[in-house]
mmCIF file of C-alpha atoms in Angstrom:
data_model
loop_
_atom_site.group_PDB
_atom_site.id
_atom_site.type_symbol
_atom_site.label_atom_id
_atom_site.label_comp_id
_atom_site.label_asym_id
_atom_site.label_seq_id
_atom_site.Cartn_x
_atom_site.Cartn_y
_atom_site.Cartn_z
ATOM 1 C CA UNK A 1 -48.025 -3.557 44.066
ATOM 2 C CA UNK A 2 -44.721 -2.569 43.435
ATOM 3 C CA UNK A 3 -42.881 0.624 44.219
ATOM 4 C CA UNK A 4 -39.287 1.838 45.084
ATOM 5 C CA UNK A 5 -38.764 3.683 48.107
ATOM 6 C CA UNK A 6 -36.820 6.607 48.764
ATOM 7 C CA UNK A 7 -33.945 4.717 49.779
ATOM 8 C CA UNK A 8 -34.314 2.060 47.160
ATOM 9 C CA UNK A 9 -33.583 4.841 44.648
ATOM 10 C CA UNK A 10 -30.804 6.114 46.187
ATOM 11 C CA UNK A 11 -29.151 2.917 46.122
ATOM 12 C CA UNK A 12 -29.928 2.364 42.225
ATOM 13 C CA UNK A 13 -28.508 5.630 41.732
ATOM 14 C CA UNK A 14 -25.461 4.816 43.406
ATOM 15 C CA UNK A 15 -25.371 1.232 42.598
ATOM 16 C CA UNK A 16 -25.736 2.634 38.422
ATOM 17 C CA UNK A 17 -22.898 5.160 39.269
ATOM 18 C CA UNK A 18 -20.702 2.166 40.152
ATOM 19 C CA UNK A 19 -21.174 0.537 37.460
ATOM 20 C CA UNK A 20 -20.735 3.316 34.999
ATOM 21 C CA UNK A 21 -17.013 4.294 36.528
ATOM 22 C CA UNK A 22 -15.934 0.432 36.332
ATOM 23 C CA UNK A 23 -17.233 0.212 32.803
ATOM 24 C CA UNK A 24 -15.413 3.078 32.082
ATOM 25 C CA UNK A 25 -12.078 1.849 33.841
ATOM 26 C CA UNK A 26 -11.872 -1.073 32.531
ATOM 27 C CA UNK A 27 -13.324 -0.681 28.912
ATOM 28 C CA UNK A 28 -10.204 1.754 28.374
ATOM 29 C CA UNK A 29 -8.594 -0.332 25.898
ATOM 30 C CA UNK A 30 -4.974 -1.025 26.269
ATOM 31 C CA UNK A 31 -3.769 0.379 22.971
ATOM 32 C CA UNK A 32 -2.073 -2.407 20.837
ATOM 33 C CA UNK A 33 1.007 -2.762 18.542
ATOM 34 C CA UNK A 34 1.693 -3.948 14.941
ATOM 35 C CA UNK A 35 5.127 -5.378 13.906
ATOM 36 C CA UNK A 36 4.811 -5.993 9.791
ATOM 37 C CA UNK A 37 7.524 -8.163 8.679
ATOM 38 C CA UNK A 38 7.895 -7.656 5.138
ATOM 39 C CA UNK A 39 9.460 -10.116 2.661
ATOM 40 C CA UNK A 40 10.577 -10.615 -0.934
ATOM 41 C CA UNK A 41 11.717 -7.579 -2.107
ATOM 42 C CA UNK A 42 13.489 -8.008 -5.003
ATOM 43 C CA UNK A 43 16.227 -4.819 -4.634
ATOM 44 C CA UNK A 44 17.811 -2.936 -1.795
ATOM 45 C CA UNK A 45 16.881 0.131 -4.242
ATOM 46 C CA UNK A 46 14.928 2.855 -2.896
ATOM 47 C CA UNK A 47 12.348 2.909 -0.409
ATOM 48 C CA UNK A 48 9.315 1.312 0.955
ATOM 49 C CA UNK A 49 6.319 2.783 1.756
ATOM 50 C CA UNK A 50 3.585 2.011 4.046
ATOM 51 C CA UNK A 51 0.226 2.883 4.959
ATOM 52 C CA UNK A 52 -1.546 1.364 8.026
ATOM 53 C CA UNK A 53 -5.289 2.228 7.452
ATOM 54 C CA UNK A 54 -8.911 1.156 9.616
ATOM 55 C CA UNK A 55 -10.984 3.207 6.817
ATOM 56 C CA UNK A 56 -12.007 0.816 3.936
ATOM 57 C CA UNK A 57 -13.308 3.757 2.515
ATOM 58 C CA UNK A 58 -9.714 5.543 1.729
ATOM 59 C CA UNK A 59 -7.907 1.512 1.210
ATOM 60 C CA UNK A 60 -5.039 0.966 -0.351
ATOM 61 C CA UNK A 61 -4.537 5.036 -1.591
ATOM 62 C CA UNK A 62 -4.643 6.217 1.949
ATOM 63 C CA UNK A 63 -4.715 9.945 0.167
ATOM 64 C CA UNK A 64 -7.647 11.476 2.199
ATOM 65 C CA UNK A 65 -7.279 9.430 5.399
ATOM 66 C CA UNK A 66 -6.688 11.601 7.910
ATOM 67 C CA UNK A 67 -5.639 9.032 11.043
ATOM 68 C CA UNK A 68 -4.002 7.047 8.634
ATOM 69 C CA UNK A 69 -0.921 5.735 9.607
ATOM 70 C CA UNK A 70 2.197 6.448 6.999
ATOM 71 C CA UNK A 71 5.681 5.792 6.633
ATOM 72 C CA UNK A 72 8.592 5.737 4.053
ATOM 73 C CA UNK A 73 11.404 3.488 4.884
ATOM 74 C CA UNK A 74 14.571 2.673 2.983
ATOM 75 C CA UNK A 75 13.873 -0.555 1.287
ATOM 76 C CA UNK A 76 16.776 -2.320 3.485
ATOM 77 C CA UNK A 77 14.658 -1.917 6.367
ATOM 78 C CA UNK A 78 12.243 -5.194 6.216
ATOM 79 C CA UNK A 79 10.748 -5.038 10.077
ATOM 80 C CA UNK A 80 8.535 -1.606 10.298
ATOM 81 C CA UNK A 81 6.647 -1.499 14.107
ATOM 82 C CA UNK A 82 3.521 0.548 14.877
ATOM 83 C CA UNK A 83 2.645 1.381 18.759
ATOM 84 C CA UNK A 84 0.192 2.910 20.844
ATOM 85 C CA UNK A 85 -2.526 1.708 17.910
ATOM 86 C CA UNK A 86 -6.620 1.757 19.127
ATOM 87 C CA UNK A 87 -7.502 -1.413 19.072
ATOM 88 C CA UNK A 88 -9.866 -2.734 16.318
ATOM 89 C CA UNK A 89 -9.768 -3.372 11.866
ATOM 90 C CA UNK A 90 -6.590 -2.153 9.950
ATOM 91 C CA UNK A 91 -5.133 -3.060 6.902
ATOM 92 C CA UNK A 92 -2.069 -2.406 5.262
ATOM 93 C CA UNK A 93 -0.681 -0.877 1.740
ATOM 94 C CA UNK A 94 3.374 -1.744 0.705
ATOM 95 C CA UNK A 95 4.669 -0.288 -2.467
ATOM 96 C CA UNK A 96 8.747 -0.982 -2.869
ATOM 97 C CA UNK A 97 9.166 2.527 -5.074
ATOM 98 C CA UNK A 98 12.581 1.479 -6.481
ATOM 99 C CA UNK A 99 13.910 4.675 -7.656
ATOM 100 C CA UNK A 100 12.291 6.723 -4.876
ATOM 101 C CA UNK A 101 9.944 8.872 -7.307
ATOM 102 C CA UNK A 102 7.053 8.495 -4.313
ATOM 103 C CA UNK A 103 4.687 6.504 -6.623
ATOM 104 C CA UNK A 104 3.674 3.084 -8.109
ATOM 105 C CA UNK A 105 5.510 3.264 -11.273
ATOM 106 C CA UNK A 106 3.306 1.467 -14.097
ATOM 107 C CA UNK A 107 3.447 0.369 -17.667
ATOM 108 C CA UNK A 108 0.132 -0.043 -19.683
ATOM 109 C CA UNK A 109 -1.684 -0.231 -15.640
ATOM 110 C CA UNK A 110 0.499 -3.284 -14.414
ATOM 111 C CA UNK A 111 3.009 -2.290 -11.750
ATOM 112 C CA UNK A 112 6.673 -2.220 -12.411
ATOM 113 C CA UNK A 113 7.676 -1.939 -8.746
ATOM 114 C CA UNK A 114 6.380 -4.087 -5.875
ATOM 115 C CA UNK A 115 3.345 -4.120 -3.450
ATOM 116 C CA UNK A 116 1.793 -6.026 -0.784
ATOM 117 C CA UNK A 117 -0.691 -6.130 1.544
ATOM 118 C CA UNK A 118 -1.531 -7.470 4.988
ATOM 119 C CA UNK A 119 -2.947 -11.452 5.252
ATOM 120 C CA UNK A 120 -1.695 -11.474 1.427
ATOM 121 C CA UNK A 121 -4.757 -11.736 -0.384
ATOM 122 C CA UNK A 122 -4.618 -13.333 -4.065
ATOM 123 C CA UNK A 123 -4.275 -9.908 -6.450
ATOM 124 C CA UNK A 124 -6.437 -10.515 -9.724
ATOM 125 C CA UNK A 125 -7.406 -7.372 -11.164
ATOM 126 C CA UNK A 126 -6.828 -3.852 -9.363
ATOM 127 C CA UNK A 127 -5.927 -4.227 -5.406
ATOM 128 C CA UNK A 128 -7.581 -6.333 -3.250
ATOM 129 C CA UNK A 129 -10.589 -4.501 -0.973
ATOM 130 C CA UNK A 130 -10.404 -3.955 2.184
ATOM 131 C CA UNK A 131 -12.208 -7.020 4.189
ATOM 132 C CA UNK A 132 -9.579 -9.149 2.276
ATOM 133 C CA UNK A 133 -6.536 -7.217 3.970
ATOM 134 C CA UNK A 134 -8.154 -6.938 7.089
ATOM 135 C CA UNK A 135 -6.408 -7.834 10.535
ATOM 136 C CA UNK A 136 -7.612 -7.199 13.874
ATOM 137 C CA UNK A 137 -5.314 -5.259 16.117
ATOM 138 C CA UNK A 138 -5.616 -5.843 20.178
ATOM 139 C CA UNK A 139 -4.258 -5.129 22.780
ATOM 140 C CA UNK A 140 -0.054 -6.020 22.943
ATOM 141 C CA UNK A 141 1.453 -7.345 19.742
ATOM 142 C CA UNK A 142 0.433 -8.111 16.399
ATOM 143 C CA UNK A 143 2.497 -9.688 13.247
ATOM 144 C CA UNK A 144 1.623 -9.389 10.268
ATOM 145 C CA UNK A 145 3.923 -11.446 7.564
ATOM 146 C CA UNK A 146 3.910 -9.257 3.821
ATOM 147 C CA UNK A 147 5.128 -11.120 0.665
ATOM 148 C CA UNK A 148 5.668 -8.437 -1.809
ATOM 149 C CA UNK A 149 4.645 -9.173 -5.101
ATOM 150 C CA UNK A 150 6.597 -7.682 -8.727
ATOM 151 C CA UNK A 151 3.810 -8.645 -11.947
ATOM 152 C CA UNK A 152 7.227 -7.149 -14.359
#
């Protein structure tokens, strides 16, 4: 009833090879770009720092994520860009550490300097998880608007 010739398989072979080197062309993601444009800081004091994570596992800390993305900035410096991301889930991690001691100063566990986080989720109690930071980063140029937030 049914069969495949010689030839027939030859040209599923090659037709299958074809079709595996344009799936690989073209699913080579163009890598993407993140511009965070971060507002309300209450001081030109000290520096900002800033961790651009796609591991919910290691959000907000950052401390044992390894392609994590990390900078320090002086606190006058309110437009921070990230290029030649992979495409796909990040979130981001602001603290404004006012006298530069490179930590979230604290007083009885409410902050005394500033943080924010990407899509500004409501802050309760502790730091918002992950999913509520999360942004999707594709190909070009993504924004990403930070109010930072002072509790003292």
């Amino acid at each position: 009833m049914g069969y495949i010739s010689v030839s027939g398989t030859g040209c599923a072979a090659r037709t299958l090879g074809l079709a595996l080197s344009a799936t690989l062309l073209l699913g080579a993601a163009e890598p993407g770009a993140v511009e965070l444009d971060v507002a309300g800081l209450r001081s030109a004091k000290g520096v900002v720092q800033v961790c651009l994570t796609r591991d919910p596992v290691n959000f907000p800390g950052c401390t044992d994520d390894k392609f994590a993305v990390k900078r320090k900035v002086p606190a006058t410096q309110t437009r921070l860009s990230f290029g030649d991301l992979p495409t796909g889930a990040y979130a981001a991690a602001l603290i404004h550490d006012e006298n530069a001691n490179n930590r979230l100063d604290t007083m009885l566990g409410i902050p005394r300097e500033g943080f924010g986080f990407s899509r500004n989720p409501v802050i309760a109690f502790g730091p918002p998880k992950f999913a509520a930071a999360r942004f999707t980063v594709a190909a070009g140029e993504t924004i990403q608007r930070i109010q930072m937030k002072y509790l003292l």
